Structure formats: C-alpha cells, structure tokens
Short mmCIF file of C-alpha atoms and ligand atoms in Angstrom, two decimals:
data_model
loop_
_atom_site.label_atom_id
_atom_site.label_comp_id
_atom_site.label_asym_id
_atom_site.label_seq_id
_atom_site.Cartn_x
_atom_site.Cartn_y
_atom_site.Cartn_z
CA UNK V 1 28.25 10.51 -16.22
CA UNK V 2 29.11 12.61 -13.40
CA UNK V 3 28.07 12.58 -10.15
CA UNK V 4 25.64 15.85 -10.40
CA UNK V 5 24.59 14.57 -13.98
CA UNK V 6 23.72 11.06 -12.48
CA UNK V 7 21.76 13.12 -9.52
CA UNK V 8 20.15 14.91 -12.41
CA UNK V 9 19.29 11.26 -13.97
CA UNK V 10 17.53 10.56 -10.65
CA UNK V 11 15.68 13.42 -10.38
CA UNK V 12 14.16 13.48 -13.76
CA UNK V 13 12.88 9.74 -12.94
CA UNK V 14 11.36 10.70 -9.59
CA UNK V 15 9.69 13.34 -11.78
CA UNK V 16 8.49 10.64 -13.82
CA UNK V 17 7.45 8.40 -11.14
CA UNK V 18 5.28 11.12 -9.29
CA UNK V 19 4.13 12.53 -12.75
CA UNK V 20 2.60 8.83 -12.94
CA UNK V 21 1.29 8.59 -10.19
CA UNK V 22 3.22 5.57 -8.80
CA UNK V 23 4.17 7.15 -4.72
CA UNK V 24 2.00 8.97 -2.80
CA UNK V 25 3.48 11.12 0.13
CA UNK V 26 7.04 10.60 1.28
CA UNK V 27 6.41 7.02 -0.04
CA UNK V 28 8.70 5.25 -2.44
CA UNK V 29 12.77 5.29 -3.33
CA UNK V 30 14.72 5.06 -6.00
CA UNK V 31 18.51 4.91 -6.76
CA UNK V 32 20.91 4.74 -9.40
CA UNK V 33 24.58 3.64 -9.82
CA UNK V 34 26.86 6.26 -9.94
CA UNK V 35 30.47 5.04 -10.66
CA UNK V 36 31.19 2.61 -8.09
CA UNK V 37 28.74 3.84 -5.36
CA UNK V 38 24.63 4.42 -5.37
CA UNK V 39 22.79 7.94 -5.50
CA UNK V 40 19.30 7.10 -3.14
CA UNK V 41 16.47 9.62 -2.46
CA UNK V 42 16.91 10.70 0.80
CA UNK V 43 14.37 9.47 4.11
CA UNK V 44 10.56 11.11 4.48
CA UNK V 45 10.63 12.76 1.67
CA UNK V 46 7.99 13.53 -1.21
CA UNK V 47 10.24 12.42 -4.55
CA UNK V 48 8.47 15.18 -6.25
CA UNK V 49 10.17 17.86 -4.11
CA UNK V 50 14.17 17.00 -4.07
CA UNK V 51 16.95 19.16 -5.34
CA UNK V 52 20.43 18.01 -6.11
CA UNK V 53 21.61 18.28 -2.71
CA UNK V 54 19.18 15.94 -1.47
CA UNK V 55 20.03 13.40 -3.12
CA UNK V 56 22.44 10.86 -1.15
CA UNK V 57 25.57 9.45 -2.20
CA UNK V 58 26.38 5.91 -0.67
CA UNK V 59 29.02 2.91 -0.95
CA UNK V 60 27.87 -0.32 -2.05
CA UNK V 61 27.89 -0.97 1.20
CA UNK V 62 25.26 1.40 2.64
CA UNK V 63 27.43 3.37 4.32
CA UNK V 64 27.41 7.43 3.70
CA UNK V 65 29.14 9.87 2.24
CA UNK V 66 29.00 12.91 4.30
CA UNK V 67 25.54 14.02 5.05
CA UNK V 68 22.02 13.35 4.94
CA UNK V 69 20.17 10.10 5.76
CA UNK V 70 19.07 7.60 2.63
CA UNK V 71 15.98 6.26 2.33
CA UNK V 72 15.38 3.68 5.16
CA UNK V 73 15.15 0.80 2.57
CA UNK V 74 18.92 1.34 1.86
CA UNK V 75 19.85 -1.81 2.51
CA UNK V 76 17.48 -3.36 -0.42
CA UNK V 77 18.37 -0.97 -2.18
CA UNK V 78 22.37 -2.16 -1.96
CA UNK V 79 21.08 -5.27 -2.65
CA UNK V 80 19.72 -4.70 -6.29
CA UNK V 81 23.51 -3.69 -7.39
CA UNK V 82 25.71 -6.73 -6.75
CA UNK V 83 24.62 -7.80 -10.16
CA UNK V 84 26.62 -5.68 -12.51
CA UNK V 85 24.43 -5.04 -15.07
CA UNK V 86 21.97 -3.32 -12.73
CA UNK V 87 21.79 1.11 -13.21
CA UNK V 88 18.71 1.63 -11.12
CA UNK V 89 16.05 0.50 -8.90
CA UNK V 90 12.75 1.55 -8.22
CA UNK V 91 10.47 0.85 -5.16
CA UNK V 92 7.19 2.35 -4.84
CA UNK V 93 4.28 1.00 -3.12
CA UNK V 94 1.48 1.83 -5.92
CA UNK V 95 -1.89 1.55 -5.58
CA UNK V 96 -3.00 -1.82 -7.47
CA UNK V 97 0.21 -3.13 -7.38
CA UNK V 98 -0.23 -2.83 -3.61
CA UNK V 99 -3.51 -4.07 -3.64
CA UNK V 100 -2.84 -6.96 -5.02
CA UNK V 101 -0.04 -7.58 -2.73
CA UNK V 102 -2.45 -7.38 0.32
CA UNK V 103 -4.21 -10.65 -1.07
CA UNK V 104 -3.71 -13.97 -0.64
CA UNK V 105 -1.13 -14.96 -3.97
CA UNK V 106 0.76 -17.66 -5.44
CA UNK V 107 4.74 -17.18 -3.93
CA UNK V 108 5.91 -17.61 -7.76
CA UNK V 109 2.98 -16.28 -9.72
CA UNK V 110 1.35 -13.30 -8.20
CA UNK V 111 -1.29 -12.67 -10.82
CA UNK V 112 -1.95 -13.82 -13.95
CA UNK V 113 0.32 -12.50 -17.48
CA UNK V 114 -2.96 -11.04 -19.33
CA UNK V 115 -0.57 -9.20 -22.03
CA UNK V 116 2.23 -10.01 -24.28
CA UNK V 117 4.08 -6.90 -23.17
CA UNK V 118 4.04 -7.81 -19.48
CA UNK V 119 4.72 -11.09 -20.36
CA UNK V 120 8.38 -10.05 -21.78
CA UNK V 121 9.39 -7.46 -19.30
CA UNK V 122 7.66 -9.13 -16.15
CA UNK V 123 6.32 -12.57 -16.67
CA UNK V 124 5.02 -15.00 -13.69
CA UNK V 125 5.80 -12.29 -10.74
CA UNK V 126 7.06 -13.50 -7.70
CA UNK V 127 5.63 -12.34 -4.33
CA UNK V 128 7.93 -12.29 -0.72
CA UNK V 129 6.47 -12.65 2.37
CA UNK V 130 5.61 -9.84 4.34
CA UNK V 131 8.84 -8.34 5.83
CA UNK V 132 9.75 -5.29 8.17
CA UNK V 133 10.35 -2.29 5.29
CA UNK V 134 14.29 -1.98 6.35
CA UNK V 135 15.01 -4.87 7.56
CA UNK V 136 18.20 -6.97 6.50
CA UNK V 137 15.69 -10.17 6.20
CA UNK V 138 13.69 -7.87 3.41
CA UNK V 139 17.12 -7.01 1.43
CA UNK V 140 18.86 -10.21 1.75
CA UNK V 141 15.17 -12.34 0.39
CA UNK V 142 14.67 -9.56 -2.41
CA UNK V 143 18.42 -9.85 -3.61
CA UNK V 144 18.27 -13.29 -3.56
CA UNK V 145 15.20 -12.45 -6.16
CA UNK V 146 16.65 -10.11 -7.88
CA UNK V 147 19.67 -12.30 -8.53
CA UNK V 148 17.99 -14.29 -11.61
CA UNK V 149 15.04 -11.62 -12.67
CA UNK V 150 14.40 -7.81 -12.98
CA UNK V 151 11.25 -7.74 -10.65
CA UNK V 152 9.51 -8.87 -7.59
CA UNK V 153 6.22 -8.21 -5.34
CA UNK V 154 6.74 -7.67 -1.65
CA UNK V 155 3.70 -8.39 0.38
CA UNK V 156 1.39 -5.88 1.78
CA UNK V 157 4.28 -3.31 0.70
CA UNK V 158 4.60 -2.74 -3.14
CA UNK V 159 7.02 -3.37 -5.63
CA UNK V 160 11.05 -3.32 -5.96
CA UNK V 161 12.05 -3.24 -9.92
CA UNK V 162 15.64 -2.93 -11.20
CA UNK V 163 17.10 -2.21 -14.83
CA UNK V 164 20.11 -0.98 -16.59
CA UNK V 165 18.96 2.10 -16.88
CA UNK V 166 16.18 4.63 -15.75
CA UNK V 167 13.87 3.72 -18.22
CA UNK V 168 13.87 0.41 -17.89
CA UNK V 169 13.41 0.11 -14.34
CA UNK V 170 10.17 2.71 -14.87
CA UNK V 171 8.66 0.71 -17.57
CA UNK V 172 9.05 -2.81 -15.30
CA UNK V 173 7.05 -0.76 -12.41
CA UNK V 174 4.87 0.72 -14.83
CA UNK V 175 4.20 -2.29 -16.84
CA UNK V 176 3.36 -4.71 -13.18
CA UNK V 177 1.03 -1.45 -11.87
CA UNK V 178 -0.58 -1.70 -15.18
CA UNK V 179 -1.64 -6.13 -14.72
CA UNK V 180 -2.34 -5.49 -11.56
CA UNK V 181 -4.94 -2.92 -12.09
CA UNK V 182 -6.26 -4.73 -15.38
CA UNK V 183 -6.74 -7.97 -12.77
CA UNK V 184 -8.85 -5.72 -10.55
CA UNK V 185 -11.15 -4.13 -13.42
CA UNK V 186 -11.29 -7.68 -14.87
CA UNK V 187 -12.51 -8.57 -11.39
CA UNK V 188 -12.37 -12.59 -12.12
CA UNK V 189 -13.41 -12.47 -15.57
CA UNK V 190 -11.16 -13.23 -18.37
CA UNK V 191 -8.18 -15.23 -18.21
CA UNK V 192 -4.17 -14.36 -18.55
CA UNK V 193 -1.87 -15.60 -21.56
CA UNK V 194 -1.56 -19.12 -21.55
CA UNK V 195 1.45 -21.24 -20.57
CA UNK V 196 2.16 -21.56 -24.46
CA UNK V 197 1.54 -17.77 -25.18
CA UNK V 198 4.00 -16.82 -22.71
CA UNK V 199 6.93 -19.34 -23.42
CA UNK V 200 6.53 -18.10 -27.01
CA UNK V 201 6.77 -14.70 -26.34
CA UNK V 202 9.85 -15.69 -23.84
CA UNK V 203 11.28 -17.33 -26.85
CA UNK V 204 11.12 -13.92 -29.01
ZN1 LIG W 301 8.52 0.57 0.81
#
C-alpha cells in the first residue's frame, strides 16, 4: 500500500478505536508501518478528528519527515517495529484496562485469563512499572516486552498492543479491555481458566 492508502488504514482504525470507546480526549496513539518507515497520530490530538495530513510520517528511528510533531510516545512506538512481523500498534489508556493497572498486580500476570478467547490472543498479561509516558526507559522496557509477545500493561497508564495488521492489534486491545472489565463486574467472585485450560488452549 501506498503511503496515503496506509494513512487511510490508520484513520479507519482510529475510527474504530474511538467508535469503541477505547481513548477519551487527545488520549491514545496508534501507528502503522508504512514501507520502511511508521505513520503515528500526531501530539494532543482527539483520534476521532484527524485528516490525512495529520497523520505523521517517521523513520524507524523517530526522526521526522517534514512537518508536524508525532505523538509524544514516539519512541515506544519505534520500539514495537524492530520485530518484522509487526504492522501496527495501538496504545490507549482505556478505562478498565486502566483501572486495573492502577492496582497493586502480579509483574507477569496482571489479572486472571477468565476466557478461552483472551486466553489465545492475550494470555497471563504482563504489567511494567510505572514509567514517565515518553520516556526512553518506557520504550526500551516495553520493547524488551514486546520482543517475545503481542501485548503488555503499563502501570497507572494503559495498554500498548501490536499485530500484523490493524485488526489484530484492535482485537488484542479490545480483547484485554474486555478481562479487565469482566474482573471488575466479577468483583472477586469467580475464578479465571485454570493453568490446564490455558496451556490447552495455547496448544490449539
Ligand atoms: Zn499513554
């Protein structure tokens, strides 16, 4: 694809992720490979109100094209596409996903798997420790995630999601938003997948 189709791509999946419900203000980025460099959303702004042009074209690197200013989580964002099999990235900072990251959580299990479907595309979610939105520390610990799995909590921020395409990286978000708000309604009660449940479904 070209580079205004792929800006088109993005667009349509920040429609998505507002439609949702998954950002709420200027809150959130998202970015998708585009040949060898990364289309980002652009800083401060509300993903459901972007036009082509907003849209900003950077190298792998984080450095820009021309003008406008990328989201300030660039750098995380540049992160996410070292592995080559990664299309697109999602960050948003929704509401029970959030939640749950203000809490006190397991590092390598942030809440339990209560459904076989978030048990394939998620599984035992790991959690980061609260880091400066921007900072290198933030994109260097989430890469280092991101290296061996597709999604990871980042405390009292949200969540960072990649895929190898747009739909895939939505569903991930969509599908830890989704746990995290059946953990709330649930509330203590009821219990996750077990250990056995989820290595089977791992196994296919
Ligand atoms: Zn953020």
């Amino acid at each position: 694809m070209n580079d205004s189709e792929q800006r088109q791509t993005l667009l349509q999946l920040c429609g998505q992720v507002c439609a949702k419900g998954l950002v709420c203000g200027s809150g959130g980025n998202i970015s998708v490979r585009c040949d060898g460099d990364i289309l980002i959303t652009p800083t401060g702004r509300n993903l459901g109100a972007l036009s082509e042009d907003d849209v900003v074209r950077m190298r792998p690197d984080g450095s820009v094209y021309g003008g406008g200013v990328p989201s300030r989580e660039r750098r995380m964002h540049c992160r996410c596409y070292v592995r080559a099999d990664v299309a697109c990235a999602v960050h948003v900072h929704s509401t029970y996903a959030t939640a749950l990251s203000c809490l006190p959580l397991d590092p390598l299990c942030a809440v339990p798997v209560y459904t076989p479907g978030y048990a394939i595309s998620v599984g035992k979610l790991p959690v980061l420790p609260y880091l400066r939105p921007g900072s290198k520390e933030l994109a260097d610990m989430a890469g280092e995630v991101l290296a061996g799995r597709n999604s990871v909590l980042l405390a009292k921020h949200g969540v960072l999601t990649v895929g190898n395409n747009t739909e895939h990286a939505l569903n991930i978000a969509e599908e830890i938003e989704e746990n995290a708000r059946i953990f709330f309604i649930l509330a203590g009660r009821g219990a996750g997948l077990t250990e056995e449940q989820q290595a089977e479904l791992q196994r296919g």
